[in-house]
Short mmCIF file of C-alpha atoms in Angstrom, two decimals:
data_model
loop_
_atom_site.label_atom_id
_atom_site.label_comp_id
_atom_site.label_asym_id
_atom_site.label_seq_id
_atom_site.Cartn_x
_atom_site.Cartn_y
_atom_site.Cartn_z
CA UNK A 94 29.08 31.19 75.68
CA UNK A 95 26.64 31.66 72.99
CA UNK A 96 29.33 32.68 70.19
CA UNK A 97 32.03 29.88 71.35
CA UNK A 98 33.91 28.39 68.38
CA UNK A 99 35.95 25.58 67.71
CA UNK A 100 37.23 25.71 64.18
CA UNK A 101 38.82 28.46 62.61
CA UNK A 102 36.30 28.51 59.64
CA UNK A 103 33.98 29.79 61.91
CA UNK A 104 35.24 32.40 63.16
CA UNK A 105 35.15 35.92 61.77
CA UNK A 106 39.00 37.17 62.72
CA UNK A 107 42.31 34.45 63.71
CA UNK A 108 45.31 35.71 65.75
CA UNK A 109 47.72 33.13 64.90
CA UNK A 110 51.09 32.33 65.83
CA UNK A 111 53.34 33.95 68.99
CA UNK A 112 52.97 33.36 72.75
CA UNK A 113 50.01 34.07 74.17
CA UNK A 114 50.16 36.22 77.46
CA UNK A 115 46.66 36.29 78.99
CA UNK A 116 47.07 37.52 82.21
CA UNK A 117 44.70 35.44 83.93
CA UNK A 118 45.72 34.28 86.97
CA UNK A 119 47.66 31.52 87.01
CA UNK A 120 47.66 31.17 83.63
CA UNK A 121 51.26 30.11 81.80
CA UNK A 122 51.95 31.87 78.63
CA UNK A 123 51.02 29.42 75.99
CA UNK A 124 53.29 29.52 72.74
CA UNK A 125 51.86 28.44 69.67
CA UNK A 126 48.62 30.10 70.32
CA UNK A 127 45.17 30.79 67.68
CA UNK A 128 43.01 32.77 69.03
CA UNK A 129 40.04 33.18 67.48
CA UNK A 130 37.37 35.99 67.41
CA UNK A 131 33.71 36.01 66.61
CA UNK A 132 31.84 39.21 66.92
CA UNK A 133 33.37 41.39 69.07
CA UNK A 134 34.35 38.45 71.13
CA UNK A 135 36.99 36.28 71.92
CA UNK A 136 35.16 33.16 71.27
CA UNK A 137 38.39 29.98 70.84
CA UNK A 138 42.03 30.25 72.28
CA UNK A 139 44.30 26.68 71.39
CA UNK A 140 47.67 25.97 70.69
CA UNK A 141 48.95 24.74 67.63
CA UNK A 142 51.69 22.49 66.51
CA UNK A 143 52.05 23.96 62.89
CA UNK A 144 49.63 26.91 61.51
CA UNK A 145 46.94 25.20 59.07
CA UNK A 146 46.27 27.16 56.05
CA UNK A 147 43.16 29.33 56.40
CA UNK A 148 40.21 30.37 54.20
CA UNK A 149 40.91 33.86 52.07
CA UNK A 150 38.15 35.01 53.39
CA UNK A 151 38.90 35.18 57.21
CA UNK A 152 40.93 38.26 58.24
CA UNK A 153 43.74 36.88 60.00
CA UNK A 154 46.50 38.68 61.83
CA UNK A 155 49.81 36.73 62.01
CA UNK A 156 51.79 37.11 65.09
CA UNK A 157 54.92 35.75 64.15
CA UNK A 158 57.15 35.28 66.63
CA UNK A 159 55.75 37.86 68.72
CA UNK A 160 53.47 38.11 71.98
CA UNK A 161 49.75 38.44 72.00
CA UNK A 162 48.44 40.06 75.33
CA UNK A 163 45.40 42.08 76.58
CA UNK A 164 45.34 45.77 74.62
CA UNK A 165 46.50 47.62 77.31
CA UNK A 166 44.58 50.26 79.69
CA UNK A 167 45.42 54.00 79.95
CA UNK A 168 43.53 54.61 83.36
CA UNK A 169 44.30 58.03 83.61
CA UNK A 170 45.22 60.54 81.06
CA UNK A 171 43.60 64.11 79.42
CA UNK A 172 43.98 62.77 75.85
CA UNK A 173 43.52 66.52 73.80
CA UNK A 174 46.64 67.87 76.49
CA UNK A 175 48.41 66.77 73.61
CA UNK A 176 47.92 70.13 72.19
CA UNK A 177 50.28 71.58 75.47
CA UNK A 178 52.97 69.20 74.76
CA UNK A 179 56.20 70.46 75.62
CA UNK A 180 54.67 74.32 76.13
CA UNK A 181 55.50 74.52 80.16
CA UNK A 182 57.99 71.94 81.20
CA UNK A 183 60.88 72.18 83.83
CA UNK A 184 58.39 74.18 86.42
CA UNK A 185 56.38 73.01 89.65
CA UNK A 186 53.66 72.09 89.30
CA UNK A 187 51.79 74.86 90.82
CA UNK A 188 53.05 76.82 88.38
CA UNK A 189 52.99 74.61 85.34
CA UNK A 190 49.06 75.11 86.24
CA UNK A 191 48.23 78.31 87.49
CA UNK A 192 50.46 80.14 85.24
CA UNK A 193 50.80 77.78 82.27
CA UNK A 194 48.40 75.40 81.72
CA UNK A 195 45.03 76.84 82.96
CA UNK A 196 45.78 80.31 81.08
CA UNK A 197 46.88 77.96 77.65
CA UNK A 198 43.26 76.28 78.13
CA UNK A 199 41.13 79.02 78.47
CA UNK A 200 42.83 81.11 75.65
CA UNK A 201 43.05 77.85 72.84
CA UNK A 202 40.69 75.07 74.07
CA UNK A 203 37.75 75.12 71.68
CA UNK A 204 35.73 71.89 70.70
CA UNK A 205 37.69 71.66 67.73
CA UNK A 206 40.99 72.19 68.86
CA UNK A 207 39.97 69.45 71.62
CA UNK A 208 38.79 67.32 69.11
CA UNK A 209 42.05 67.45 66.77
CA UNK A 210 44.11 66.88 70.22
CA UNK A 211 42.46 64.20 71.10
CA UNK A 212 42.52 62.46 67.20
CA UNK A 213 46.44 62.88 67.94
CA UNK A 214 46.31 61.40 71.54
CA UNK A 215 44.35 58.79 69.84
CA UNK A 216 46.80 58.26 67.33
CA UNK A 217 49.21 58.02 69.40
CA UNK A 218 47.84 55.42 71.92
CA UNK A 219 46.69 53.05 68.97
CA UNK A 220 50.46 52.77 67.43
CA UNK A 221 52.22 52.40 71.26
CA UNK A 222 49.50 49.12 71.85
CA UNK A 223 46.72 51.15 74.36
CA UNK A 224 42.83 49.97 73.22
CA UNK A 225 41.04 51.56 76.75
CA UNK A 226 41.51 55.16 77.73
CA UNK A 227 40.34 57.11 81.11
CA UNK A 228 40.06 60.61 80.02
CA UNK A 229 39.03 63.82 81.86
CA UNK A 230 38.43 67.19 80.37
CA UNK A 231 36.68 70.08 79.09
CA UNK A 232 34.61 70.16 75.85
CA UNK A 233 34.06 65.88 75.86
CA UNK A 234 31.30 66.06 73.96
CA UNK A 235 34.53 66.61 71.26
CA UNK A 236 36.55 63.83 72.64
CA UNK A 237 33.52 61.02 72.95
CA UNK A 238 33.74 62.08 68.75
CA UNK A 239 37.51 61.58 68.21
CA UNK A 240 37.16 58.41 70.50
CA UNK A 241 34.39 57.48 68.25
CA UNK A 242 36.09 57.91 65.07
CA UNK A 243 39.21 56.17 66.32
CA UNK A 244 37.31 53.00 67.74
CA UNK A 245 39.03 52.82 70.99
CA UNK A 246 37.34 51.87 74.45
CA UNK A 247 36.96 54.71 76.71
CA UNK A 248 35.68 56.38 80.24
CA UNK A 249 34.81 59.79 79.23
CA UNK A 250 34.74 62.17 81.91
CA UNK A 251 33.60 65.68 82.02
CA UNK A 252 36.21 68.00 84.12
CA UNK A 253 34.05 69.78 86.81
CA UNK A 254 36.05 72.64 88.79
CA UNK A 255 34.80 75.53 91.06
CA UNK A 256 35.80 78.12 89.07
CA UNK A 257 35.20 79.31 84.65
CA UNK A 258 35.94 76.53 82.61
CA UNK A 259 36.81 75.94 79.02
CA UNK A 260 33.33 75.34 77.81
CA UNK A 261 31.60 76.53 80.78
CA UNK A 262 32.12 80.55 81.25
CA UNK A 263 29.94 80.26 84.57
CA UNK A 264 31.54 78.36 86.77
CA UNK A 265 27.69 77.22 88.78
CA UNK A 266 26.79 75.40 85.98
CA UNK A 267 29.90 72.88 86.11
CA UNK A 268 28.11 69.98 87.72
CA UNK A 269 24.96 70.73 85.09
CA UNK A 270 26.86 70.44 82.18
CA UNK A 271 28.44 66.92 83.83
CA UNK A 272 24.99 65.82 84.47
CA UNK A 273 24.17 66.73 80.86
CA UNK A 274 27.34 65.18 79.35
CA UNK A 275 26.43 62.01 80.96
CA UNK A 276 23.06 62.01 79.84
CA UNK A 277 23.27 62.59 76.75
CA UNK A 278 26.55 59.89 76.00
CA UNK A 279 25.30 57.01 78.21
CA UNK A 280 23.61 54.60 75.88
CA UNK A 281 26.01 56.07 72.63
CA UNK A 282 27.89 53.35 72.32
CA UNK A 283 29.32 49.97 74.07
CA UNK A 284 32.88 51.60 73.57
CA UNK A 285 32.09 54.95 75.15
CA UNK A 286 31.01 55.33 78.95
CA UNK A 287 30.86 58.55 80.60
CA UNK A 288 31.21 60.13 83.71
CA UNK A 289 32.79 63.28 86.12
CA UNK A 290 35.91 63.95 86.83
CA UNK A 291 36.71 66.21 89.62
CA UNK A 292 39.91 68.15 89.07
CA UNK A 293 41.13 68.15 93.10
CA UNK A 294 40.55 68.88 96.63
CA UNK A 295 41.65 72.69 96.03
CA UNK A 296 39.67 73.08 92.96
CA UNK A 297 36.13 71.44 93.91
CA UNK A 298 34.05 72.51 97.14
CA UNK A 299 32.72 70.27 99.14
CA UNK A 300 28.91 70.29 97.82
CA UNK A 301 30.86 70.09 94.24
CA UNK A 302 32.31 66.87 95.43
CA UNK A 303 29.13 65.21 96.93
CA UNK A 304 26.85 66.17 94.35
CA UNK A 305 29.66 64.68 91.81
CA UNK A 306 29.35 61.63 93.55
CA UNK A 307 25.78 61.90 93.86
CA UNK A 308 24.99 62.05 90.55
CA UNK A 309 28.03 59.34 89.77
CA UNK A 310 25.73 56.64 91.94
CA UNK A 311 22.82 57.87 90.19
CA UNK A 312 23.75 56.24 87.04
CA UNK A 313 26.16 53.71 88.53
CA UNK A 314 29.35 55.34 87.12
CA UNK A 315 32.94 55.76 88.11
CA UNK A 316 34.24 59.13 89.80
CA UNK A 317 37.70 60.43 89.16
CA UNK A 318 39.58 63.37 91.46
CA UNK A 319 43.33 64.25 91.59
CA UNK A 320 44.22 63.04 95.29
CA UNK A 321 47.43 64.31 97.14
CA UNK A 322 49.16 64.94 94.24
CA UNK A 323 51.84 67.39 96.00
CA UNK A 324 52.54 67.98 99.76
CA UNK A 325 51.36 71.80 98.70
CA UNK A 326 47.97 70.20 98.46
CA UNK A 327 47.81 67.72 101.18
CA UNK A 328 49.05 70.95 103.86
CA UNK A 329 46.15 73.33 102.44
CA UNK A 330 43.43 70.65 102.84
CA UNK A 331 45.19 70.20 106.29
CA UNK A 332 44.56 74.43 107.24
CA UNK A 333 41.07 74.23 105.33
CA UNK A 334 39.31 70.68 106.83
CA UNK A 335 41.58 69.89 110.20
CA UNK A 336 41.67 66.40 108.28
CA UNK A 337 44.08 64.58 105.56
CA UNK A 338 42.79 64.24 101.82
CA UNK A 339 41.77 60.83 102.80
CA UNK A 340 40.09 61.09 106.06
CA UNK A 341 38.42 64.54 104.20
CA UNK A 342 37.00 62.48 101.94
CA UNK A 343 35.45 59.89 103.90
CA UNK A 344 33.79 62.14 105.80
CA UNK A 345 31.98 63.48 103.27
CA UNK A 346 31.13 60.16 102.16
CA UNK A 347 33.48 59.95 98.71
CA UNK A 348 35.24 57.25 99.95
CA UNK A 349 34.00 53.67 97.98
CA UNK A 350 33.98 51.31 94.97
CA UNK A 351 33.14 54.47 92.30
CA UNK A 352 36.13 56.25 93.45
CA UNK A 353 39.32 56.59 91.41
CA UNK A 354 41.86 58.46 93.10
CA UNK A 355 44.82 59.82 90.55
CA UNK A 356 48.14 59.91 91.81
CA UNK A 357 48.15 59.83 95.84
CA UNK A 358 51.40 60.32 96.42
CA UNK A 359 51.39 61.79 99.84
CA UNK A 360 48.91 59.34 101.42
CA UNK A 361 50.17 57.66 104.85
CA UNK A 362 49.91 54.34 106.43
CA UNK A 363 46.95 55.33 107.83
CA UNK A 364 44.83 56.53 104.74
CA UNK A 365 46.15 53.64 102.69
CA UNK A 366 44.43 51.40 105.45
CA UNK A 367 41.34 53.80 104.70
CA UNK A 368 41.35 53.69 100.67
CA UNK A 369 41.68 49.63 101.05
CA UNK A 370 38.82 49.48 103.45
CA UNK A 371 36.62 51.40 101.44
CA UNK A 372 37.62 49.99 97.89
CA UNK A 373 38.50 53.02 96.62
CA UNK A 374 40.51 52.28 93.52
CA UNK A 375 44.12 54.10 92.93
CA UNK A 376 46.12 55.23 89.13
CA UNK A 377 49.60 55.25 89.24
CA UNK A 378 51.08 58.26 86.85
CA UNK A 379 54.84 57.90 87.36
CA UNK A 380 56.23 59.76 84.73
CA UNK A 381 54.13 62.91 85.50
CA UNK A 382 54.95 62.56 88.97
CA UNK A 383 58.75 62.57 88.25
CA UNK A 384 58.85 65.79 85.76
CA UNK A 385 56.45 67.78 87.94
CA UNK A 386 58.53 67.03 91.37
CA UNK A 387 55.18 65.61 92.84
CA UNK A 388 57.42 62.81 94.64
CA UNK A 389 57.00 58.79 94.71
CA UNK A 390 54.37 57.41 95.10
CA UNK A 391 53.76 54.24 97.49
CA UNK A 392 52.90 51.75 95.00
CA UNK A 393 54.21 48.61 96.56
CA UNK A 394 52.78 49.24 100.09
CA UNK A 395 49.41 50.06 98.53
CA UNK A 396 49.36 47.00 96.73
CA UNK A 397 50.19 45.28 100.02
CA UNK A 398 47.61 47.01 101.77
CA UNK A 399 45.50 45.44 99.23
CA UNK A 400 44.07 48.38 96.77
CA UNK A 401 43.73 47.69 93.47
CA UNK A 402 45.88 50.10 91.19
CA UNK A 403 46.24 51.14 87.57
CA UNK A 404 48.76 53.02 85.81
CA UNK A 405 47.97 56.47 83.22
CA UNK A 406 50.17 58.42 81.53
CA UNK A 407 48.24 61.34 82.94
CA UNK A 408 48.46 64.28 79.89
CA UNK A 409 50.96 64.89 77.04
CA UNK A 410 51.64 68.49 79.12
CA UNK A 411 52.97 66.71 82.05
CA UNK A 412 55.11 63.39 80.46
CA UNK A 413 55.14 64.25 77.37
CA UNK A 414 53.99 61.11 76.08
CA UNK A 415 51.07 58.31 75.74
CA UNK A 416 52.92 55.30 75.77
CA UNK A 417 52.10 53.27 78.48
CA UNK A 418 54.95 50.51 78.13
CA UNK A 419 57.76 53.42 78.72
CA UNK A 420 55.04 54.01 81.72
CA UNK A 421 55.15 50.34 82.77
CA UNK A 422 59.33 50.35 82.81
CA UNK A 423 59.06 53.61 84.75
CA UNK A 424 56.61 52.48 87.48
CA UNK A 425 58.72 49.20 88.39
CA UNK A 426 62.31 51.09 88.55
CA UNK A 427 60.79 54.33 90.81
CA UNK A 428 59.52 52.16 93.09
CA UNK A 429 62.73 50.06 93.01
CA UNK A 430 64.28 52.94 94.07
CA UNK A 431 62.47 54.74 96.14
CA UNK A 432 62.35 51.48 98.65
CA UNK A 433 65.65 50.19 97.77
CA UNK A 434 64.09 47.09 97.00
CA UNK A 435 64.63 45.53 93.84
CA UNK A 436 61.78 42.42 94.83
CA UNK A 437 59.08 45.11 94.72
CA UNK A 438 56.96 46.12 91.77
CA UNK A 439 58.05 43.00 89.51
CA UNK A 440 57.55 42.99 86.17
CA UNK A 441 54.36 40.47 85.91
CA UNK A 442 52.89 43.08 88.27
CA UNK A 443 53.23 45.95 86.43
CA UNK A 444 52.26 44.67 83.44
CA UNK A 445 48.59 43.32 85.50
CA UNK A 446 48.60 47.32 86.65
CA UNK A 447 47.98 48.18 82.73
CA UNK A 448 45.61 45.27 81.94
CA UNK A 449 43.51 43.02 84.60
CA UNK A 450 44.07 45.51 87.45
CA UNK A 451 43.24 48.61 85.03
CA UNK A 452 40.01 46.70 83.82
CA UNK A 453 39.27 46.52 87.60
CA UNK A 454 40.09 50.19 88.00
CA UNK A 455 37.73 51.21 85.44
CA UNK A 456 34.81 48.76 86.38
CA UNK A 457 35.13 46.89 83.09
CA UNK A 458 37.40 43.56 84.18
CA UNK A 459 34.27 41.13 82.99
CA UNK A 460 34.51 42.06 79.13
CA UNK A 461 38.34 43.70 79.14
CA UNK A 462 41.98 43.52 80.74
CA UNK A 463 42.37 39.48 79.96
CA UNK A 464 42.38 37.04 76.75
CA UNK A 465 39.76 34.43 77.55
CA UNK A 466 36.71 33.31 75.70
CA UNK A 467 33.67 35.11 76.19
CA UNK A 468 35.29 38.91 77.27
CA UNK A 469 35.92 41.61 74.58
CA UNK A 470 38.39 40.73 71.46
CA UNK A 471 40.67 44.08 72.88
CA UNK A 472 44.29 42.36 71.75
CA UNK A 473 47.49 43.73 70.42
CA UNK A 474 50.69 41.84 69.17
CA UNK A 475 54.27 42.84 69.69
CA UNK A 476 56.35 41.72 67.33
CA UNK A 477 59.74 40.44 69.21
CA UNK A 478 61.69 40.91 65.70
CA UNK A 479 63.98 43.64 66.86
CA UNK A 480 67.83 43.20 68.93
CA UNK A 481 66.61 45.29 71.56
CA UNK A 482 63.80 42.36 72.46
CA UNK A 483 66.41 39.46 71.95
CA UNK A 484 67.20 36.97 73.61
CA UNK A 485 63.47 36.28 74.60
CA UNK A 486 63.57 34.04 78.51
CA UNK A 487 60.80 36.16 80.00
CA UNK A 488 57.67 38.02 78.42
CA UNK A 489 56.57 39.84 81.14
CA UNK A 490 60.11 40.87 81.97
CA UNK A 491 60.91 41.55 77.84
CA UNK A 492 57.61 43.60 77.96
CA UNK A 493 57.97 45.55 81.03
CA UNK A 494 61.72 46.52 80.88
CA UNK A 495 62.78 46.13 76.96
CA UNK A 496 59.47 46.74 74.74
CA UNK A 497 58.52 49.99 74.02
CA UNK A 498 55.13 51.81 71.95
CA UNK A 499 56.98 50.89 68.21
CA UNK A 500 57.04 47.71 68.99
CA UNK A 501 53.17 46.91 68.52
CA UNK A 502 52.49 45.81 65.01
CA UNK A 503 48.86 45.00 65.24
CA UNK A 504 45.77 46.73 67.71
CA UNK A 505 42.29 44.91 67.92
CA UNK A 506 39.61 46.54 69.65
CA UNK A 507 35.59 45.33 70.54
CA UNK A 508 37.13 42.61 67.15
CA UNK A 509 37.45 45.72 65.04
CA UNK A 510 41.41 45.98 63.47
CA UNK A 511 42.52 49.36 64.01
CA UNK A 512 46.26 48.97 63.38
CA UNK A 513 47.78 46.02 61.20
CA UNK A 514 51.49 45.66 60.69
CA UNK A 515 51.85 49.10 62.12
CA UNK A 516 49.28 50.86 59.29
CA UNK A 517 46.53 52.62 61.03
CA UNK A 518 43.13 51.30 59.80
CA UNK A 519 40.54 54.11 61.12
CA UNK A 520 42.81 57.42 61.14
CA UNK A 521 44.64 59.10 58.54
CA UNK A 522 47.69 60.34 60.89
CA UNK A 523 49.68 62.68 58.77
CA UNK A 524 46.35 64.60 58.03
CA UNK A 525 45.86 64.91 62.11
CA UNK A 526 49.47 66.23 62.77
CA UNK A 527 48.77 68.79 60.29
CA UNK A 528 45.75 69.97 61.90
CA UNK A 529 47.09 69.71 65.17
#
């Protein structure tokens, strides 16, 4: 690695102190640990018997006592929803979109009102201890700004939808604006990728869905859709195609590696066989599954089939919040549940689901999702300090079941601070809330 480093003094930022949690395979946590980043690299990682003084002039974050561990990955969420949080809840989800949601967006949605709600949602993630995003919406040529201006990693996708949009009064041009969108954010900035993001099966034709994907390959980017989110969905797809979401898909030719499927709740043995043969990556959004009635999804037995599987938050609208460690303790107990199995979904799972597994979701696991030299400096440190994270015998356990968003005191992204002992670095949050 061209920027590897040895000593300290030559780096340009030290993590010191805590356990280190790298989630690399195999890899035990290692207490002690200095990590040390050059660039926006992680370019050292050694344990220490005592902590060595350093130079004043090396930024150094202390850890403490705490645990330092991937920043984790949001793989599916609509980051300026935030604006719609708590406007429609307690309704199906039909509904909570027809009646609610979609008639909210296209009376407030404006690029500024998308840009404020996604400074909040940005906000929001930094403090709770998320560094990448997945975001789909309208007017993202606002949200690539607030991501900007935050300095958070993102996948930036432009909603595309059959029918008048926020942003797009006729509905034709949908997949032109996408192709735009894309075009003109693709070489912005290493942080920032774009892409499409097809809202669903009942919203998106089927030339809407191939030419998504179409122009997706075209610049060798990651695909999003809404997949058998409700049993509503998976029966009209059923009446419309003869086929299941799944099989639908394949045949018109959706079905591999660029393909993230949101939810798929209602998929069966056989189109979990399907998804894993085709690659066809899968987000986990318990907690919006729960409140909208969607049902359980079959985490564990996709996992067995051998998919590989994020988690999101999905929107503020539908949870009603961004932090994905509440997420992580939700996703291990549902699925605890809804097998009666209390083996499945373990905690050192979960927690790979929102970092090596959501790098892999996203198409970014060689520079994010792990702490090893040479990938991304994207870090955060929890600081164990508190009674509700004591006694400390397990970290993934203590930071799947007992942590929680408060608990992060520090948030590195690309080797950029953007939270130190809990202070914000690149947003001023009371100013946001008041626009907001």
């Amino acid at each position: 690695m061209k920027n590897k480093v040895q000593s300290p003094e030559d780096a340009d930022m030290v993590i010191q102190g805590g356990v280190l949690v790298s989630m690399v395979d195999g890899e035990a946590p290692l207490p002690n640990a200095t990590v040390l980043i050059k660039g926006d690299r992680i370019a050292g990682i050694h344990a220490t018997e005592k902590r060595e003084p350093l130079p004043q002039s090396i930024p150094v974050i202390d850890a403490g006592d705490g645990v330092i561990l991937p920043g984790l990955i949001n793989a599916h969420g609509h980051t300026a929803m935030t604006l719609f949080r708590g406007l429609a809840d307690d309704v199906p989800l039909k509904e909570w979109l027809f009646e609610k949601i979609f008639p909210a967006e296209a009376k407030h949605l404006t690029a500024e009102t998308v840009y404020w709600g996604a400074l909040l949602g940005c906000v929001e993630m930094i403090a709770s201890g998320t560094t990448t995003v997945s975001d789909g919406y309208f007017f993202q040529d606002a949200t690539v700004r607030a991501f900007h201006k935050a300095g958070l990693r993102a996948l930036i996708a432009q909603g595309v939808i059959d029918f008048q949009a926020p942003g797009v009064p006729d509905a034709k041009d949908n997949l032109k604006v996408g192709r735009d969108f894309i075009e003109q954010w693709l070489h912005f900035s290493n942080l920032i990728t774009p892409g499409l993001f097809c809202h669903s099966l009942s919203t998106c034709s089927e030339t809407t869905l191939r030419e998504a994907m179409e122009i997706s390959q075209h610049f060798s980017l990651p695909l999003q859709i809404h997949l058998s989110e409700t049993k509503e969905e998976v029966q009209e797809v059923a009446r419309r195609t003869g086929l299941k979401p799944g099989f639908y898909l394949d045949r018109l030719g959706l079905l591999n590696e660029r393909l993230i499927g949101v939810h798929a709740v209602h998929v069966d043995d056989e189109e979990i066989a399907l998804l894993a043969r085709r690659n066809v990556k899968i987000v986990h959004a318990p907690e919006s599954n729960m409140k909208l009635s969607s049902g359980a999804a079959r985490v564990s037995s996709m996992i067995k089939a051998g998919l590989t599987l994020g988690i999101g938050t999905d929107g503020c609208a539908s949870n009603n919040d961004l932090d994905l460690f509440l997420e992580m303790d939700t996703a291990a107990k549902l699925d605890k549940v809804f097998t009666l199995n209390p083996v499945n979904m373990d905690a050192q799972t979960v927690l790979k689901m929102a970092t090596s597994w959501g790098a892999r979701v996203l198409g970014l696991e060689k520079d994010i999702g792990t702490i090893e030299v040479g990938k991304k400096a994207d870090i955060i440190v929890v600081d164990l300090n508190s009674p509700h994270l004591t006694p400390f015998y397990n970290p993934y356990s203590l930071l799947v079941y007992s942590a929680s968003g408060p608990d992060v005191k520090d948030v590195i992204v690309n080797g950029k601070i953007l939270m130190k002992d809990r202070m914000l670095c690149t947003l001023d949050p009371d100013l946001i809330m008041d626009r907001v």
